[in-house]
Amino acid sequence: MSLPPALHKQFTATVGAWIIGSMTSTGLLGISTLQSWIYYSRFPRDPPILKALVRIK
């Protein structure tokens, strides 16, 4: 059972947008995680409240 041509075209466009969005989101999460890790390793003596604010982001 296959999809009708119009529905198949719409489905592939939606999947493409989903893949691009997922890849972008994953990349931004990686950048954010790296920035947090760098902060914690460079400033270990910062007050706990400041560290909590970075963790919440």
Tab-separated table of C-alpha atoms in Angstrom:
chain	number	residue	atom	x	y	z
A	1	MET	CA	0.000	0.000	0.000
A	2	SER	CA	1.578	3.272	-1.077
A	3	LEU	CA	0.633	6.878	-0.499
A	4	PRO	CA	-1.064	8.973	-3.178
A	5	PRO	CA	1.442	11.246	-5.008
A	6	ALA	CA	0.205	14.500	-3.437
A	7	LEU	CA	0.308	13.078	0.079
A	8	HIS	CA	3.713	11.486	-0.527
A	9	LYS	CA	5.175	14.850	-1.600
A	10	GLN	CA	3.729	16.583	1.470
A	11	PHE	CA	5.008	13.808	3.739
A	12	THR	CA	8.568	13.998	2.382
A	13	ALA	CA	8.602	17.794	2.785
A	14	THR	CA	7.462	17.424	6.391
A	15	VAL	CA	10.064	14.772	7.158
A	16	GLY	CA	12.781	16.959	5.644
A	17	ALA	CA	11.797	19.893	7.833
A	18	TRP	CA	11.700	17.599	10.864
A	19	ILE	CA	15.202	16.298	10.145
A	20	ILE	CA	16.632	19.795	9.661
A	21	GLY	CA	14.943	21.003	12.856
A	22	SER	CA	16.197	18.020	14.835
A	23	MET	CA	19.760	18.455	13.611
A	24	THR	CA	19.701	22.179	14.405
A	25	SER	CA	18.279	21.539	17.861
A	26	THR	CA	20.875	18.870	18.585
A	27	GLY	CA	23.688	21.160	17.467
A	28	LEU	CA	22.474	24.023	19.643
A	29	LEU	CA	22.132	21.697	22.640
A	30	GLY	CA	25.702	20.547	22.097
A	31	ILE	CA	26.971	24.129	21.955
A	32	SER	CA	25.065	25.031	25.116
A	33	THR	CA	26.395	21.976	26.940
A	34	LEU	CA	29.955	22.773	25.885
A	35	GLN	CA	29.632	26.364	27.091
A	36	SER	CA	28.329	25.187	30.470
A	37	TRP	CA	31.148	22.662	30.812
A	38	ILE	CA	33.749	25.334	29.995
A	39	TYR	CA	32.180	27.693	32.549
A	40	TYR	CA	32.221	25.077	35.340
A	41	SER	CA	35.812	24.088	34.610
A	42	ARG	CA	37.136	27.669	34.416
A	43	PHE	CA	35.268	29.160	37.374
A	44	PRO	CA	35.074	26.478	40.092
A	45	ARG	CA	34.990	29.035	42.934
A	46	ASP	CA	31.933	30.959	41.756
A	47	PRO	CA	29.099	31.184	44.290
A	48	PRO	CA	26.547	28.361	44.224
A	49	ILE	CA	23.717	30.732	43.268
A	50	LEU	CA	25.571	31.745	40.116
A	51	LYS	CA	26.242	28.116	39.242
A	52	ALA	CA	22.558	27.357	39.763
A	53	LEU	CA	21.604	30.125	37.358
A	54	VAL	CA	23.919	28.674	34.738
A	55	ARG	CA	22.451	25.212	35.322
A	56	ILE	CA	18.876	26.495	34.919
A	57	LYS	CA	19.586	28.555	31.810
